[in-house]
C-alpha cells in the first residue's frame, strides 16, 4: 500500500513539474490554444506501467492542482473535460490491443482537444467555436504522436533498469 | 507505430480535412447578404441562404428578384431590354445584376454594415 502511494506521488509530482515547465516555456505551435502537453507523457507512460485507476487518479489530481495553481475555474473545466475524455479513450484503445503506444497516445491527443472544445462551446454558448475543430484534432494527432514516441522511450528505459519490476 | 496506428492517424487527418472544407462552405455563405439598391437608395437587404421572391415597384416599372438555393436572379421585369433578366444568376461575393432603366442594383455582399442592414440582425450575434 505504501509502495502504491509513493509511486502515485512520484508520478503526480513528475506530471506537475512537466506542467510547470510548460507554463514557464510554452511549447507553442503558433496556433492559439494548442500546446504540446508534456505532462501527458506521465499519463501515457503510467497507462503502460500502473493500474488504470491509479493513472486516472494521477491525471485528475494533476489537472486539479495545476488548475488551482496557474489557472482559473474556466481553464480547469476545459482541462478536466479533456483529461477525462482522453484518459477514457486511451484506456479503450489500449484494451483493444491492436494499437501500439503511438496510436493510443494519438487518440488521447485527439480526444483531449475534442473534450476541451466541446466544453468551451458549452461555456461560451457559441457553436462558432466548433469551426476550430479541424485544427484542434490535427494538433491532437501531432502532439499525441510526439508524446507517444517519448513515452515509448521512457518505458523502454525504465524496463531496462528493471524499474517496472520493482513497481509490481 | 503499427498499421492500426497509421490507419487511425490517416482517418483523423481525413476527418479534419473534410470537416474543414464543409465548415468553410457553410460559413462562407452564412454572412452573405443580397443588397438591393434603387436609384442609389438602399431598398433592402436579404440573407442569401433564405429563399425569397421580392417584387420591386417604382415609378419606372417593376422587377422581380428571386433568391433561391443561394443564387440570385431577376426573374421578371417590364423594362424594354430585359438585360437584368438575361444576366442570369449570381451567387458569389461582390457579383451584381443591374437594371439601368429602373436604376436597380442587386448585389451580393459578404459583409454588410450593421446600420445598413436595419431590420435584419441575423449576422450580428
Tab-separated table of C-alpha atoms in Angstrom:
chain	number	residue	atom	x	y	z
A	1	UNK	CA	0.000	0.000	0.000
A	2	UNK	CA	2.711	2.468	0.992
A	3	UNK	CA	4.563	1.484	-2.166
A	4	UNK	CA	1.486	2.358	-4.235
A	5	UNK	CA	1.093	5.708	-2.508
A	6	UNK	CA	4.763	6.548	-3.064
A	7	UNK	CA	4.563	5.501	-6.702
A	8	UNK	CA	1.442	7.608	-7.350
A	9	UNK	CA	3.074	10.515	-5.542
A	10	UNK	CA	6.149	10.324	-7.786
A	11	UNK	CA	4.010	10.277	-10.919
A	12	UNK	CA	1.880	13.236	-9.777
A	13	UNK	CA	4.993	15.205	-8.855
A	14	UNK	CA	6.518	14.470	-12.266
A	15	UNK	CA	3.310	15.457	-14.068
A	16	UNK	CA	3.162	18.690	-12.076
A	17	UNK	CA	6.772	19.514	-12.886
A	18	UNK	CA	6.101	18.913	-16.583
A	19	UNK	CA	3.028	21.151	-16.434
A	20	UNK	CA	5.036	23.812	-14.631
A	21	UNK	CA	7.797	23.652	-17.262
A	22	UNK	CA	5.151	24.161	-19.911
A	23	UNK	CA	3.768	27.170	-18.043
A	24	UNK	CA	7.291	28.642	-17.966
A	25	UNK	CA	8.299	27.693	-21.507
A	26	UNK	CA	5.202	27.170	-23.657
A	27	UNK	CA	5.902	24.744	-26.496
A	28	UNK	CA	3.644	26.668	-28.800
A	29	UNK	CA	2.917	25.728	-32.382
A	30	UNK	CA	1.831	29.234	-33.300
A	31	UNK	CA	-1.825	28.265	-33.065
A	32	UNK	CA	-3.768	29.693	-30.108
A	33	UNK	CA	-4.855	27.045	-27.624
A	34	UNK	CA	-2.527	24.382	-28.999
A	35	UNK	CA	0.264	23.112	-26.786
A	36	UNK	CA	2.409	20.031	-26.545
A	37	UNK	CA	1.077	18.800	-23.219
A	38	UNK	CA	4.317	17.348	-21.883
A	39	UNK	CA	2.562	16.206	-18.705
A	40	UNK	CA	0.718	13.653	-20.798
A	41	UNK	CA	3.996	11.709	-21.060
A	42	UNK	CA	3.354	10.774	-17.437
A	43	UNK	CA	-0.210	9.685	-18.170
A	44	UNK	CA	0.723	7.629	-21.254
A	45	UNK	CA	3.716	6.071	-19.514
A	46	UNK	CA	1.595	5.367	-16.452
A	47	UNK	CA	-1.016	3.649	-18.580
A	48	UNK	CA	1.581	1.015	-19.509
A	49	UNK	CA	3.128	0.677	-16.053
A	50	UNK	CA	0.446	1.255	-13.443
A	51	UNK	CA	-3.147	0.220	-12.783
A	52	UNK	CA	-5.743	2.168	-14.803
A	53	UNK	CA	-7.453	3.626	-11.723
A	54	UNK	CA	-4.084	4.865	-10.463
A	55	UNK	CA	-3.397	6.621	-13.764
A	56	UNK	CA	-6.879	8.148	-13.737
A	57	UNK	CA	-6.306	9.447	-10.216
A	58	UNK	CA	-2.893	10.843	-11.216
A	59	UNK	CA	-4.329	12.573	-14.274
A	60	UNK	CA	-7.266	14.171	-12.419
A	61	UNK	CA	-5.204	15.249	-9.425
A	62	UNK	CA	-2.524	16.754	-11.692
A	63	UNK	CA	-5.183	18.794	-13.543
A	64	UNK	CA	-6.829	19.959	-10.303
A	65	UNK	CA	-3.529	21.004	-8.723
A	66	UNK	CA	-2.194	22.763	-11.819
A	67	UNK	CA	-5.593	24.384	-12.406
A	68	UNK	CA	-5.649	25.760	-8.857
A	69	UNK	CA	-2.036	26.939	-9.070
A	70	UNK	CA	-1.914	28.521	-12.509
A	71	UNK	CA	-5.418	28.611	-13.937
A	72	UNK	CA	-8.942	29.588	-13.080
A	73	UNK	CA	-12.307	27.819	-12.946
A	74	UNK	CA	-12.747	28.184	-16.707
A	75	UNK	CA	-9.423	26.654	-17.712
A	76	UNK	CA	-9.889	23.992	-15.040
A	77	UNK	CA	-13.181	22.835	-16.560
A	78	UNK	CA	-11.663	22.673	-20.062
A	79	UNK	CA	-8.699	20.709	-18.764
A	80	UNK	CA	-10.839	18.293	-16.756
A	81	UNK	CA	-13.070	17.548	-19.736
A	82	UNK	CA	-10.036	16.990	-21.964
A	83	UNK	CA	-8.213	14.945	-19.339
A	84	UNK	CA	-11.138	12.635	-18.558
A	85	UNK	CA	-12.137	12.082	-22.191
A	86	UNK	CA	-8.567	11.433	-23.321
A	87	UNK	CA	-7.975	9.002	-20.461
A	88	UNK	CA	-11.137	7.025	-21.235
A	89	UNK	CA	-10.319	6.862	-24.960
A	90	UNK	CA	-6.689	5.887	-24.364
A	91	UNK	CA	-7.802	3.165	-21.937
A	92	UNK	CA	-10.245	1.784	-24.537
A	93	UNK	CA	-7.639	1.932	-27.322
A	94	UNK	CA	-5.127	0.118	-25.143
A	95	UNK	CA	-7.733	-2.515	-24.182
A	96	UNK	CA	-8.470	-3.136	-27.873
A	97	UNK	CA	-4.925	-4.414	-28.049
A	98	UNK	CA	-4.333	-3.714	-31.731
A	99	UNK	CA	-2.865	-0.233	-31.306
A	100	UNK	CA	0.696	0.496	-30.290
A	101	UNK	CA	1.569	3.186	-27.764
A	102	UNK	CA	1.764	5.718	-30.637
A	103	UNK	CA	-1.836	5.062	-31.676
A	104	UNK	CA	-3.051	5.117	-28.072
A	105	UNK	CA	-1.292	8.422	-27.445
A	106	UNK	CA	-2.511	9.943	-30.731
A	107	UNK	CA	-6.105	9.004	-29.857
A	108	UNK	CA	-5.583	10.566	-26.436
A	109	UNK	CA	-4.348	13.783	-28.029
A	110	UNK	CA	-7.300	13.999	-30.404
A	111	UNK	CA	-9.924	13.373	-27.734
A	112	UNK	CA	-8.203	15.643	-25.254
A	113	UNK	CA	-8.696	18.545	-27.646
A	114	UNK	CA	-12.179	17.341	-28.582
A	115	UNK	CA	-13.273	17.323	-24.932
A	116	UNK	CA	-11.924	20.813	-24.435
A	117	UNK	CA	-13.597	22.303	-27.483
A	118	UNK	CA	-16.981	20.775	-26.609
A	119	UNK	CA	-16.848	22.219	-23.091
A	120	UNK	CA	-15.650	25.557	-24.490
A	121	UNK	CA	-18.607	25.650	-26.903
A	122	UNK	CA	-20.988	24.955	-23.984
A	123	UNK	CA	-19.472	27.517	-21.625
A	124	UNK	CA	-19.188	30.265	-24.229
A	125	UNK	CA	-22.620	29.288	-25.647
A	126	UNK	CA	-21.119	29.843	-29.069
A	127	UNK	CA	-21.211	26.999	-31.565
A	128	UNK	CA	-18.952	29.048	-33.897
A	129	UNK	CA	-16.028	27.854	-31.805
A	130	UNK	CA	-16.547	24.387	-33.306
A	131	UNK	CA	-15.108	25.757	-36.561
A	132	UNK	CA	-11.827	25.325	-34.756
A	133	UNK	CA	-12.413	21.576	-34.618
A	134	UNK	CA	-10.305	20.521	-37.670
A	135	UNK	CA	-7.250	22.462	-36.487
A	136	UNK	CA	-7.532	21.044	-32.979
A	137	UNK	CA	-7.851	17.391	-33.950
A	138	UNK	CA	-4.858	17.648	-36.314
A	139	UNK	CA	-2.904	19.293	-33.497
A	140	UNK	CA	-4.073	16.480	-31.201
A	141	UNK	CA	-2.754	13.818	-33.562
A	142	UNK	CA	0.619	15.541	-33.960
A	143	UNK	CA	1.201	16.169	-30.258
A	144	UNK	CA	-0.165	12.708	-29.452
A	145	UNK	CA	2.360	11.028	-31.767
A	146	UNK	CA	5.237	13.035	-30.240
A	147	UNK	CA	4.123	12.203	-26.700
A	148	UNK	CA	3.728	8.555	-27.725
A	149	UNK	CA	7.287	8.369	-29.071
A	150	UNK	CA	8.744	9.894	-25.925
A	151	UNK	CA	6.636	7.672	-23.647
A	152	UNK	CA	7.774	4.617	-25.605
A	153	UNK	CA	11.414	5.551	-24.985
A	154	UNK	CA	10.727	6.243	-21.305
A	155	UNK	CA	9.036	2.875	-20.792
A	156	UNK	CA	11.846	1.000	-22.563
A	157	UNK	CA	14.485	2.780	-20.491
A	158	UNK	CA	12.635	2.057	-17.256
A	159	UNK	CA	12.239	-1.585	-18.238
A	160	UNK	CA	15.963	-1.963	-18.951
A	161	UNK	CA	16.668	-0.671	-15.481
A	162	UNK	CA	14.122	-3.151	-14.161
A	163	UNK	CA	12.267	-0.296	-12.535
A	164	UNK	CA	8.947	-1.630	-13.696
A	165	UNK	CA	9.616	-4.899	-11.931
A	166	UNK	CA	10.107	-3.008	-8.710
A	167	UNK	CA	6.790	-1.327	-9.261
A	168	UNK	CA	4.890	-4.594	-9.245
B	1	UNK	CA	3.883	2.550	-34.937
B	2	UNK	CA	1.869	-0.283	-36.477
B	3	UNK	CA	-0.694	-0.458	-39.282
B	4	UNK	CA	-3.654	0.238	-36.998
B	5	UNK	CA	-1.975	3.365	-35.619
B	6	UNK	CA	-1.292	4.560	-39.131
B	7	UNK	CA	-4.901	3.895	-40.187
B	8	UNK	CA	-6.224	5.822	-37.187
B	9	UNK	CA	-3.964	8.795	-37.914
B	10	UNK	CA	-4.968	8.827	-41.585
B	11	UNK	CA	-8.676	8.689	-40.647
B	12	UNK	CA	-8.283	11.647	-38.288
B	13	UNK	CA	-6.488	13.668	-40.969
B	14	UNK	CA	-9.253	12.857	-43.491
B	15	UNK	CA	-11.983	13.794	-40.977
B	16	UNK	CA	-10.207	17.069	-40.222
B	17	UNK	CA	-9.745	17.963	-43.880
B	18	UNK	CA	-13.331	17.106	-44.784
B	19	UNK	CA	-14.826	18.994	-41.857
B	20	UNK	CA	-12.607	21.951	-42.673
B	21	UNK	CA	-13.995	22.165	-46.190
B	22	UNK	CA	-17.599	21.501	-45.142
B	23	UNK	CA	-17.448	24.192	-42.467
B	24	UNK	CA	-15.866	26.667	-44.844
B	25	UNK	CA	-18.580	26.206	-47.440
B	26	UNK	CA	-21.204	26.730	-44.745
B	27	UNK	CA	-19.552	29.687	-43.063
B	28	UNK	CA	-18.772	31.486	-46.320
B	29	UNK	CA	-22.432	31.638	-47.235
B	30	UNK	CA	-23.580	32.392	-43.684
B	31	UNK	CA	-22.926	36.088	-43.656
B	32	UNK	CA	-23.741	36.771	-47.297
B	33	UNK	CA	-26.474	39.288	-47.901
B	34	UNK	CA	-28.333	40.302	-51.008
B	35	UNK	CA	-28.391	44.068	-51.217
B	36	UNK	CA	-30.996	45.760	-53.367
B	37	UNK	CA	-30.496	49.411	-54.275
B	38	UNK	CA	-32.998	51.522	-56.215
B	39	UNK	CA	-31.962	54.926	-57.531
B	40	UNK	CA	-28.930	54.962	-55.219
B	41	UNK	CA	-31.018	54.306	-52.124
B	42	UNK	CA	-30.949	51.042	-50.166
B	43	UNK	CA	-34.212	49.214	-50.808
B	44	UNK	CA	-33.472	46.256	-48.578
B	45	UNK	CA	-31.025	43.511	-47.636
B	46	UNK	CA	-31.919	39.860	-47.536
B	47	UNK	CA	-29.944	36.808	-46.382
B	48	UNK	CA	-28.617	34.770	-49.310
B	49	UNK	CA	-29.445	31.454	-47.661
B	50	UNK	CA	-33.194	32.109	-47.379
B	51	UNK	CA	-35.357	31.536	-50.426
B	52	UNK	CA	-37.378	34.644	-51.152
B	53	UNK	CA	-39.016	36.468	-54.031
B	54	UNK	CA	-39.005	40.236	-53.896
B	55	UNK	CA	-41.243	42.462	-56.007
B	56	UNK	CA	-39.662	45.853	-56.519
B	57	UNK	CA	-42.007	48.517	-57.880
B	58	UNK	CA	-41.122	52.105	-58.505
B	59	UNK	CA	-42.169	54.896	-60.839
B	60	UNK	CA	-40.146	53.388	-63.677
B	61	UNK	CA	-41.635	49.891	-63.524
B	62	UNK	CA	-41.180	46.629	-61.702
B	63	UNK	CA	-38.524	43.933	-61.234
B	64	UNK	CA	-38.898	40.552	-59.603
B	65	UNK	CA	-35.794	39.459	-57.726
B	66	UNK	CA	-35.596	35.824	-56.734
B	67	UNK	CA	-33.273	34.344	-54.104
B	68	UNK	CA	-33.195	30.590	-54.476
B	69	UNK	CA	-30.665	27.985	-53.295
B	70	UNK	CA	-28.054	30.625	-52.610
B	71	UNK	CA	-28.427	32.107	-56.076
B	72	UNK	CA	-29.930	35.418	-57.035
B	73	UNK	CA	-31.580	36.336	-60.303
B	74	UNK	CA	-34.001	38.855	-61.714
B	75	UNK	CA	-36.760	36.599	-62.997
B	76	UNK	CA	-39.070	39.201	-64.439
B	77	UNK	CA	-39.094	42.879	-65.329
B	78	UNK	CA	-41.036	45.274	-67.511
B	79	UNK	CA	-38.050	47.180	-68.811
B	80	UNK	CA	-37.505	47.253	-72.584
B	81	UNK	CA	-34.197	45.463	-72.961
B	82	UNK	CA	-34.604	42.958	-70.060
B	83	UNK	CA	-30.829	42.842	-69.630
B	84	UNK	CA	-31.333	42.255	-65.928
B	85	UNK	CA	-33.219	39.027	-66.635
B	86	UNK	CA	-30.676	37.931	-69.256
B	87	UNK	CA	-27.798	38.374	-66.821
B	88	UNK	CA	-28.882	35.113	-65.216
B	89	UNK	CA	-27.894	34.040	-61.719
B	90	UNK	CA	-25.246	35.362	-59.369
B	91	UNK	CA	-24.027	33.617	-56.260
B	92	UNK	CA	-20.568	34.926	-55.364
B	93	UNK	CA	-19.438	37.825	-53.267
B	94	UNK	CA	-19.461	41.225	-54.978
B	95	UNK	CA	-21.352	39.991	-58.029
B	96	UNK	CA	-24.227	42.170	-59.163
B	97	UNK	CA	-27.189	42.402	-61.502
B	98	UNK	CA	-28.013	45.855	-62.767
B	99	UNK	CA	-31.177	47.138	-64.410
B	100	UNK	CA	-30.307	50.519	-65.831
B	101	UNK	CA	-33.773	51.682	-66.908
B	102	UNK	CA	-35.134	51.119	-63.393
B	103	UNK	CA	-31.907	52.267	-61.676
B	104	UNK	CA	-31.897	48.934	-59.854
B	105	UNK	CA	-28.769	47.255	-58.467
B	106	UNK	CA	-28.889	43.809	-56.919
B	107	UNK	CA	-25.589	42.777	-55.367
B	108	UNK	CA	-24.180	40.132	-53.070
B	109	UNK	CA	-22.171	41.439	-50.162
B	110	UNK	CA	-20.120	39.193	-47.899
B	111	UNK	CA	-20.345	41.712	-45.108
B	112	UNK	CA	-22.921	44.436	-44.777
B	113	UNK	CA	-22.580	47.192	-42.192
B	114	UNK	CA	-24.989	46.614	-39.347
B	115	UNK	CA	-26.508	50.073	-39.526
B	116	UNK	CA	-27.212	49.492	-43.194
B	117	UNK	CA	-28.921	46.184	-42.601
B	118	UNK	CA	-31.699	47.668	-40.491
B	119	UNK	CA	-34.253	45.088	-39.528
B	120	UNK	CA	-32.089	42.103	-40.413
B	121	UNK	CA	-29.910	41.276	-37.433
B	122	UNK	CA	-29.067	37.680	-38.153
B	123	UNK	CA	-25.373	38.286	-38.787
B	124	UNK	CA	-24.793	40.336	-35.654
B	125	UNK	CA	-24.519	37.843	-32.863
